[in-house]
Short mmCIF file of C-alpha atoms in Angstrom, two decimals:
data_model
loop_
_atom_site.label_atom_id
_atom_site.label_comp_id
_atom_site.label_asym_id
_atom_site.label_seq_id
_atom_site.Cartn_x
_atom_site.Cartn_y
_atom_site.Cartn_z
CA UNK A 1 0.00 0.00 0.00
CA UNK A 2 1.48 3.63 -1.35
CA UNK A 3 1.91 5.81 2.25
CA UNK A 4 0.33 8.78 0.32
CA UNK A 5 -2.77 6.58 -0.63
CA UNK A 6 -2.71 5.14 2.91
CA UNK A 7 -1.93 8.64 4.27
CA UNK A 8 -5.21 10.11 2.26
CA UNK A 9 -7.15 7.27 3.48
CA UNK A 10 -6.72 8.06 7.38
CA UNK A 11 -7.73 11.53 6.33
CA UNK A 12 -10.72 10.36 5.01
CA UNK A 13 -11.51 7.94 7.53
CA UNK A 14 -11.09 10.16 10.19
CA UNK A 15 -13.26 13.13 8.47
CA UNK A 16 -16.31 10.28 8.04
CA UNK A 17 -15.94 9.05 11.69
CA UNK A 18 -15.82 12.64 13.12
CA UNK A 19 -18.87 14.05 10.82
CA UNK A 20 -21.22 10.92 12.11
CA UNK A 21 -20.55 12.09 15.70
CA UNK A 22 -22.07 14.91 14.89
CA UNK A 23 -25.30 13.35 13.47
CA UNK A 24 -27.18 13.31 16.93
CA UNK A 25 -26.95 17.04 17.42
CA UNK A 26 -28.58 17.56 13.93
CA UNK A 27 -31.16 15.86 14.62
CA UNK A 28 -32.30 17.38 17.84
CA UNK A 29 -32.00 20.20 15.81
CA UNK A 30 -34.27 19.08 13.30
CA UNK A 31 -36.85 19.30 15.56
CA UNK A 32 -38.72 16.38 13.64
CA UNK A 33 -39.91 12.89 15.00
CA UNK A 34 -37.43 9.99 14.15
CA UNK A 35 -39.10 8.99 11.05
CA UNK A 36 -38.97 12.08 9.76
CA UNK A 37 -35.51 12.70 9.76
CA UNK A 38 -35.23 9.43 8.23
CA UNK A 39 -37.17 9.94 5.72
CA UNK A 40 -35.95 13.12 4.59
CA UNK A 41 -32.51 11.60 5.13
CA UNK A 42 -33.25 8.88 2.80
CA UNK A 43 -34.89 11.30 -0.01
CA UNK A 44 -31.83 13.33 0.09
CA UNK A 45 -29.11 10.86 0.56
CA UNK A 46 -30.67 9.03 -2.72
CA UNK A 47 -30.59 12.38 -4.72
CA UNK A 48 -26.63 12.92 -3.70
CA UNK A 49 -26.10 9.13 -4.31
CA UNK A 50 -27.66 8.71 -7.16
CA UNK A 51 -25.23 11.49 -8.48
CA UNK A 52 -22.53 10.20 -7.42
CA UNK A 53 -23.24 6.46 -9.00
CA UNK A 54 -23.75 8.23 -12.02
CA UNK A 55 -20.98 10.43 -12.16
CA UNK A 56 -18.65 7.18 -11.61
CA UNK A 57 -20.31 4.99 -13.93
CA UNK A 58 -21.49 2.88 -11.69
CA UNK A 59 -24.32 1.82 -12.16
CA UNK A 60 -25.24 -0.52 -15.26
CA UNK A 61 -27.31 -3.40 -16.27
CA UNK A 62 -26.95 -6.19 -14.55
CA UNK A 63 -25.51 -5.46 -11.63
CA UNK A 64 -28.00 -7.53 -9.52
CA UNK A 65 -29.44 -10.82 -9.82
CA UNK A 66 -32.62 -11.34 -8.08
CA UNK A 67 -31.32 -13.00 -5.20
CA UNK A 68 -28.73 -10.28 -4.15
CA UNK A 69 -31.36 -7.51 -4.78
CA UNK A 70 -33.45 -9.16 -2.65
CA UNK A 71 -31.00 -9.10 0.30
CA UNK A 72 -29.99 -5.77 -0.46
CA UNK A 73 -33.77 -5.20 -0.11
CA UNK A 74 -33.83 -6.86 3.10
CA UNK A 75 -30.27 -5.12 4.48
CA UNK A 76 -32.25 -1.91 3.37
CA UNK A 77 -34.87 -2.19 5.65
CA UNK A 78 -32.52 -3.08 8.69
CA UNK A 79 -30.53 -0.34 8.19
CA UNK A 80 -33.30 2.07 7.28
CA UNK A 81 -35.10 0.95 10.97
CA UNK A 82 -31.51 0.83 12.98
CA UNK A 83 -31.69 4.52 12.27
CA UNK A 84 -35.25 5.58 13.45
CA UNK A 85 -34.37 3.21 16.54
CA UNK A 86 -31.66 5.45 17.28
CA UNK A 87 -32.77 8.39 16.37
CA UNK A 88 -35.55 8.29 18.77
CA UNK A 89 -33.15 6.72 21.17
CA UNK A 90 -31.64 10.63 21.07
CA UNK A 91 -33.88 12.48 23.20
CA UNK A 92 -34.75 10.02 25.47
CA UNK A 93 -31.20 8.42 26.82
CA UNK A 94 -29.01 11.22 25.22
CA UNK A 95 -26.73 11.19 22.59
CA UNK A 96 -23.84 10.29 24.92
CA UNK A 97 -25.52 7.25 26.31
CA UNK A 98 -27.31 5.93 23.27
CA UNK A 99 -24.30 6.15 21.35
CA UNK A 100 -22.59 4.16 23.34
CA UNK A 101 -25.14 1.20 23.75
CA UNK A 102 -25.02 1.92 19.98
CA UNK A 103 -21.35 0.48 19.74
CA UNK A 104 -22.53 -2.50 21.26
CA UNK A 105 -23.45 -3.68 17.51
CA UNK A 106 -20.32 -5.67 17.61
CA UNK A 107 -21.27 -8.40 20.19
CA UNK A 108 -24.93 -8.91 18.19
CA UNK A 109 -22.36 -9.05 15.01
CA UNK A 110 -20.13 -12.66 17.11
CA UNK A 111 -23.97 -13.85 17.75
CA UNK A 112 -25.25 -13.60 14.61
CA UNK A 113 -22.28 -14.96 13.10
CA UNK A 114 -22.22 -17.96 15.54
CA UNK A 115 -25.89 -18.64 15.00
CA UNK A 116 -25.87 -18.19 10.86
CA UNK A 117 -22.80 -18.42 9.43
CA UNK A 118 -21.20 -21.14 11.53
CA UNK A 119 -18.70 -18.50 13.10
CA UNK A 120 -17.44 -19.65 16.71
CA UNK A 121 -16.01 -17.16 18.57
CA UNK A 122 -12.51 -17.71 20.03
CA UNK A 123 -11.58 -17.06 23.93
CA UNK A 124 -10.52 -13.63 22.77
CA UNK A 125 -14.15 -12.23 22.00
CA UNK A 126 -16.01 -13.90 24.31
CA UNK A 127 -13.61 -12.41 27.21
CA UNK A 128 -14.54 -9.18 25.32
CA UNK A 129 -17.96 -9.81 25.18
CA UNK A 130 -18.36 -10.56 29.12
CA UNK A 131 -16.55 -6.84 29.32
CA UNK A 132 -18.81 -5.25 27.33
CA UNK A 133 -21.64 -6.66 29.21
CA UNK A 134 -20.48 -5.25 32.25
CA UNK A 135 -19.88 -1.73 30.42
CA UNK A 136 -23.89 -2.08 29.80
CA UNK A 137 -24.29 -3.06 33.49
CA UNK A 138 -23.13 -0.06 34.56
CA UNK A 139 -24.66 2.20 31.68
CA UNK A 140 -27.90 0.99 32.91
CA UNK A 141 -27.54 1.80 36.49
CA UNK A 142 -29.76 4.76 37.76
CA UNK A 143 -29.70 7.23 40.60
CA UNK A 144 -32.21 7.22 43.22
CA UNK A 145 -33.25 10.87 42.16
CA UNK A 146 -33.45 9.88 38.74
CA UNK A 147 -36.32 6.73 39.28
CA UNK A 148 -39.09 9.42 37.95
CA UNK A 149 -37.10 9.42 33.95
CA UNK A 150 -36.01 5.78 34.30
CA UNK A 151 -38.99 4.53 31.79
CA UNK A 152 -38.17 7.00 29.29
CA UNK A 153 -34.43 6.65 29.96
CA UNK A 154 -34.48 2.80 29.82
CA UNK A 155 -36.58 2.95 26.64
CA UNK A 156 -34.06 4.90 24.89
CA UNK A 157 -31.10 2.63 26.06
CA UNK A 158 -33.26 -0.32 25.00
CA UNK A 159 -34.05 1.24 20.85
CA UNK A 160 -30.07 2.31 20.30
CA UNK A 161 -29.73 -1.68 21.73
CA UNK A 162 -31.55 -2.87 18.96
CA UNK A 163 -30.94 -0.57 16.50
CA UNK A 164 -27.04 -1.92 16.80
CA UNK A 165 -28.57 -5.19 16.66
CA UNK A 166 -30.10 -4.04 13.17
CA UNK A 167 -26.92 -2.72 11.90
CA UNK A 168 -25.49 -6.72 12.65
CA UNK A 169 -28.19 -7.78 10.73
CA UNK A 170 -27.04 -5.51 7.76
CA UNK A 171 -23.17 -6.29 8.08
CA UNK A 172 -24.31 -10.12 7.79
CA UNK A 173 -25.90 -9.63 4.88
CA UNK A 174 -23.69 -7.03 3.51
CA UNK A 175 -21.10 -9.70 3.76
CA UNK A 176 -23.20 -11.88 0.79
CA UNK A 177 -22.80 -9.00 -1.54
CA UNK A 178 -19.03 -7.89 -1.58
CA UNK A 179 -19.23 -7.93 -5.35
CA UNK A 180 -21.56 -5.23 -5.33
CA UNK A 181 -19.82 -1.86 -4.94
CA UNK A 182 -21.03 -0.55 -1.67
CA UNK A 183 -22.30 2.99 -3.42
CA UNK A 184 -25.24 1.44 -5.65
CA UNK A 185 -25.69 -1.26 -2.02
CA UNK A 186 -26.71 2.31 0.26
CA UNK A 187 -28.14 4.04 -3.18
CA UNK A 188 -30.65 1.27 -2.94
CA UNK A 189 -30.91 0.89 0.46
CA UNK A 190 -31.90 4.43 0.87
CA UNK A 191 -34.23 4.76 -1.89
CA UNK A 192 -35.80 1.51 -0.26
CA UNK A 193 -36.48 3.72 2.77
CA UNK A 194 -37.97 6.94 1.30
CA UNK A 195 -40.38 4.90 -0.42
CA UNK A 196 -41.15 2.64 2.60
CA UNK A 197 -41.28 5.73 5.43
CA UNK A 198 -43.30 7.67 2.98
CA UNK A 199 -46.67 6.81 4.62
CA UNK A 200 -45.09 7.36 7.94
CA UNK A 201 -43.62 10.97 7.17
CA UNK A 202 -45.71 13.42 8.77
CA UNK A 203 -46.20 16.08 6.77
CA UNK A 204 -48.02 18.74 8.93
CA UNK A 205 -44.99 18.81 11.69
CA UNK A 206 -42.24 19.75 8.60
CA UNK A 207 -40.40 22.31 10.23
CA UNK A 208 -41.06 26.15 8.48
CA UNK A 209 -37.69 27.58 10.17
CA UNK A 210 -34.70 27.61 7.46
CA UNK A 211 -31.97 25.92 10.11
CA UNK A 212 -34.00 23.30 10.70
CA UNK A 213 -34.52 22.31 7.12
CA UNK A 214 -30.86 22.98 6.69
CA UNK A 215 -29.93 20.48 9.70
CA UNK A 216 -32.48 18.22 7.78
CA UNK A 217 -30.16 18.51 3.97
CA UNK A 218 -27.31 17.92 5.75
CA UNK A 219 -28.31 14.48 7.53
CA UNK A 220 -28.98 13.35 3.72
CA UNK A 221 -26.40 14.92 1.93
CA UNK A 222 -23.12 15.27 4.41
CA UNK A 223 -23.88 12.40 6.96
CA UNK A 224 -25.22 10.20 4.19
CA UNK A 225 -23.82 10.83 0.62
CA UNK A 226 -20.19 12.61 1.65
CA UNK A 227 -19.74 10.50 4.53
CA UNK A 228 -20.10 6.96 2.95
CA UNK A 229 -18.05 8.33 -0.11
CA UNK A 230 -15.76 9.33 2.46
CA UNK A 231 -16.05 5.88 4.39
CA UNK A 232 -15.96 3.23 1.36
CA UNK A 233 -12.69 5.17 -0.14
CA UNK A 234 -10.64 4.79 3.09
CA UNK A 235 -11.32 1.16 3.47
CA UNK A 236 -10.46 0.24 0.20
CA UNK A 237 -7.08 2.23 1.17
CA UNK A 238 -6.19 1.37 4.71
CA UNK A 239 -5.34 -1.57 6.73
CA UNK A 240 -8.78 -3.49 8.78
CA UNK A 241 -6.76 -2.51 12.16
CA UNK A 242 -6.52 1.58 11.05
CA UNK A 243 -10.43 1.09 9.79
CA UNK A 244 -11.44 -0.31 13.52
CA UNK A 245 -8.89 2.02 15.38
CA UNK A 246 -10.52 5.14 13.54
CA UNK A 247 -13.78 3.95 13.87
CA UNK A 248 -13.82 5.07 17.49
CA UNK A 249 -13.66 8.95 16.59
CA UNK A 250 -17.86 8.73 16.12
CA UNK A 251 -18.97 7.90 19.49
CA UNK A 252 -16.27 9.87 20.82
CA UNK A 253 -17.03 13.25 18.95
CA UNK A 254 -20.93 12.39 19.78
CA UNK A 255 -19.88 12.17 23.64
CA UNK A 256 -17.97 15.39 23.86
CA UNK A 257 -20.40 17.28 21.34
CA UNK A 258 -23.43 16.08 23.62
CA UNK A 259 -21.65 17.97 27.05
CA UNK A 260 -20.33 20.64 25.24
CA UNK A 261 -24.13 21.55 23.83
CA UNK A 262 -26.42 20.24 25.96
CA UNK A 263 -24.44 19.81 29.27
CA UNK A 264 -25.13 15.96 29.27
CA UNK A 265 -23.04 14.44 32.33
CA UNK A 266 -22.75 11.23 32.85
CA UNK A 267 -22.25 9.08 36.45
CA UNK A 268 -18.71 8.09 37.18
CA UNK A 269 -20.15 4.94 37.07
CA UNK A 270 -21.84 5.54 33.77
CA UNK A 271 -18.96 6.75 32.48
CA UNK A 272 -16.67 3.94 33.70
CA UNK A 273 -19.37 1.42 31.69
CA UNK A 274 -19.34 3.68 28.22
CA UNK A 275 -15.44 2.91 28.32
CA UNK A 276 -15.26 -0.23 29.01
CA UNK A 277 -18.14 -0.91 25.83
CA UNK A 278 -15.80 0.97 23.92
CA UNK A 279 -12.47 -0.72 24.67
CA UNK A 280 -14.28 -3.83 24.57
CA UNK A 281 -15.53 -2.79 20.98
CA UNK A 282 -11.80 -2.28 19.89
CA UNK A 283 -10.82 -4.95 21.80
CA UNK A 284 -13.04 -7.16 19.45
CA UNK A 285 -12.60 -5.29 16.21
CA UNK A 286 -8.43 -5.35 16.10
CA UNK A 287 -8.23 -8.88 17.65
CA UNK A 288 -6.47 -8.06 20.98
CA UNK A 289 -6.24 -11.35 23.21
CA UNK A 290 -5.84 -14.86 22.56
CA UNK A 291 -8.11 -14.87 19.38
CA UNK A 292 -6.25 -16.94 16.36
CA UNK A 293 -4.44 -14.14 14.33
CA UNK A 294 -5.46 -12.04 11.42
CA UNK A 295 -8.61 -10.46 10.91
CA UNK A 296 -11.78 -12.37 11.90
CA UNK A 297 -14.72 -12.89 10.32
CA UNK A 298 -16.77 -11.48 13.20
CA UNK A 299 -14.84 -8.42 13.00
CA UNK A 300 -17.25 -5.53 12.40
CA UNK A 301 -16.84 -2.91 9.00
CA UNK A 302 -16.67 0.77 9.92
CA UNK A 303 -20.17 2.35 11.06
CA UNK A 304 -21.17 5.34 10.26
CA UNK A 305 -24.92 6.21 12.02
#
């Protein structure tokens, strides 16, 4: 690999992970109801993809057979619900917090693999996996004072837990279709969504103010289009270990973003169980322990909300 290719790649990389931190504060800003947003970010991340596909050439006949458009159908709508899921995880658990039960995606990712693909997990990742459980543990604990929010808090916690569980469900699938450049795979996926959330959008609560339409453009057309053109050139450039290291830069930018704008503190304790999900995460993704060498098939692709 040429260092200047490699170089460009962490540049990239580390410009897609930092501008997905920021999607949680744009949608708050929004002002609009989960399936909203994704709606809107599905209409306009198909109208910047499907510009970018054709600008490359990319898309001609023949590109799918029935069988792999039907599981890019099918990885569609998982990825198209992980984001309402999380999304309306936002304002009830925080960006901070439902971020970081986000990044638990990797531990439904050894499951599912175990279960369908015939994937057993080696000492390594289940050590991990017992870590990251006791991260959540401690996420999950609440204050006495704080008893009043716990349904609304617990609800959130639980939707960005199974919207990471979607997002396994679209990495296995993904994983049938690496023939299919990954471009025309989300161009699909989102059009899939517009058309599917169209009965759900509610068109009476569209926001009239000019910032929050422009928060609403820029979830489809800078955390969507730019950031998986961003995403899908770095890993084609850099090493699976610099993809997983770099990956890390999201929740972390959505942690600090979510004090620095909304004052969101966390517990010591809460704190102490979002780091230990997120080294666990790592720990996982670039194969630290006794895991057999080289990358493993359980090992999660770069995420990008």
């Amino acid at each position: 690999m040429k260092p200047n290719s490699e170089r460009g790649g962490l540049v990239q990389m580390a410009a897609a992970m930092g501008i997905s931190g920021t999607v949680g504060v744009f949608v708050l800003e929004s002002g609009q109801s989960a399936w909203n947003v994704v709606f809107l970010r599905c209409v306009f991340g198909a109208v910047g993809l499907l510009v970018y596909c054709l600008a490359r050439g990319l898309l001609r006949p023949g590109i799918f057979t029935p069988a792999t458009f039907g599981w890019t159908l099918l990885a569609g709508v998982a990825i198209v619900l992980n984001w309402v899921l999380l999304f309306a995880a936002y304002p009830l658990a925080s960006i901070s917090l439902a971020t970081a039960v986000y990044n638990f995606q990797p531990f439904f990712l050894i499951a599912l693999g175990a279960i369908f693909l015939g994937e057993r997990p080696g000492l390594g990742k289940l050590s991990w996996s017992a870590v990251a459980f006791g991260g959540l543990v401690l996420v999950l604990r609440i204050e006495s004072a704080d008893l009043a929010q716990a349904g609304s808090y617990l609800t959130g916690l639980g939707l960005a837990l199974g919207a990471g569980a979607l997002y396994a469900v679209t990495s296995i699938i993904v994983k049938r279709l690496r023939h299919i450049a990954p471009h025309v795979l989300a161009l699909v996926q989102v059009s899939l969504g517009a058309l599917l959330l169209l009965p759900m959008a509610d068109w009476s609560a569209l926001p009239g103010e000019p910032a929050e339409w422009g928060a609403l453009v820029a979830i489809g057309l800078v955390h969507t289009t730019l950031t998986y053109i961003l995403l899908y050139s770095a890993i084609q450039k850099l090493p699976t270990t610099s993809v997983a290291a770099l990956a890390f830069i999201y929740p972390a930018t959505a942690i600090i973003l979510d004090y620095a704008l909304y004052g969101q503190r966390m517990a010591w304790l809460q704190m102490a169980g979002v780091g230990l999900i997120l080294v666990a995460a790592a720990g996982v993704s670039m194969n630290w322990g006794p895991a057999a060498p080289g990358r493993s098939a359980c090992a999660r692709p770069a995420d990008a909300a």
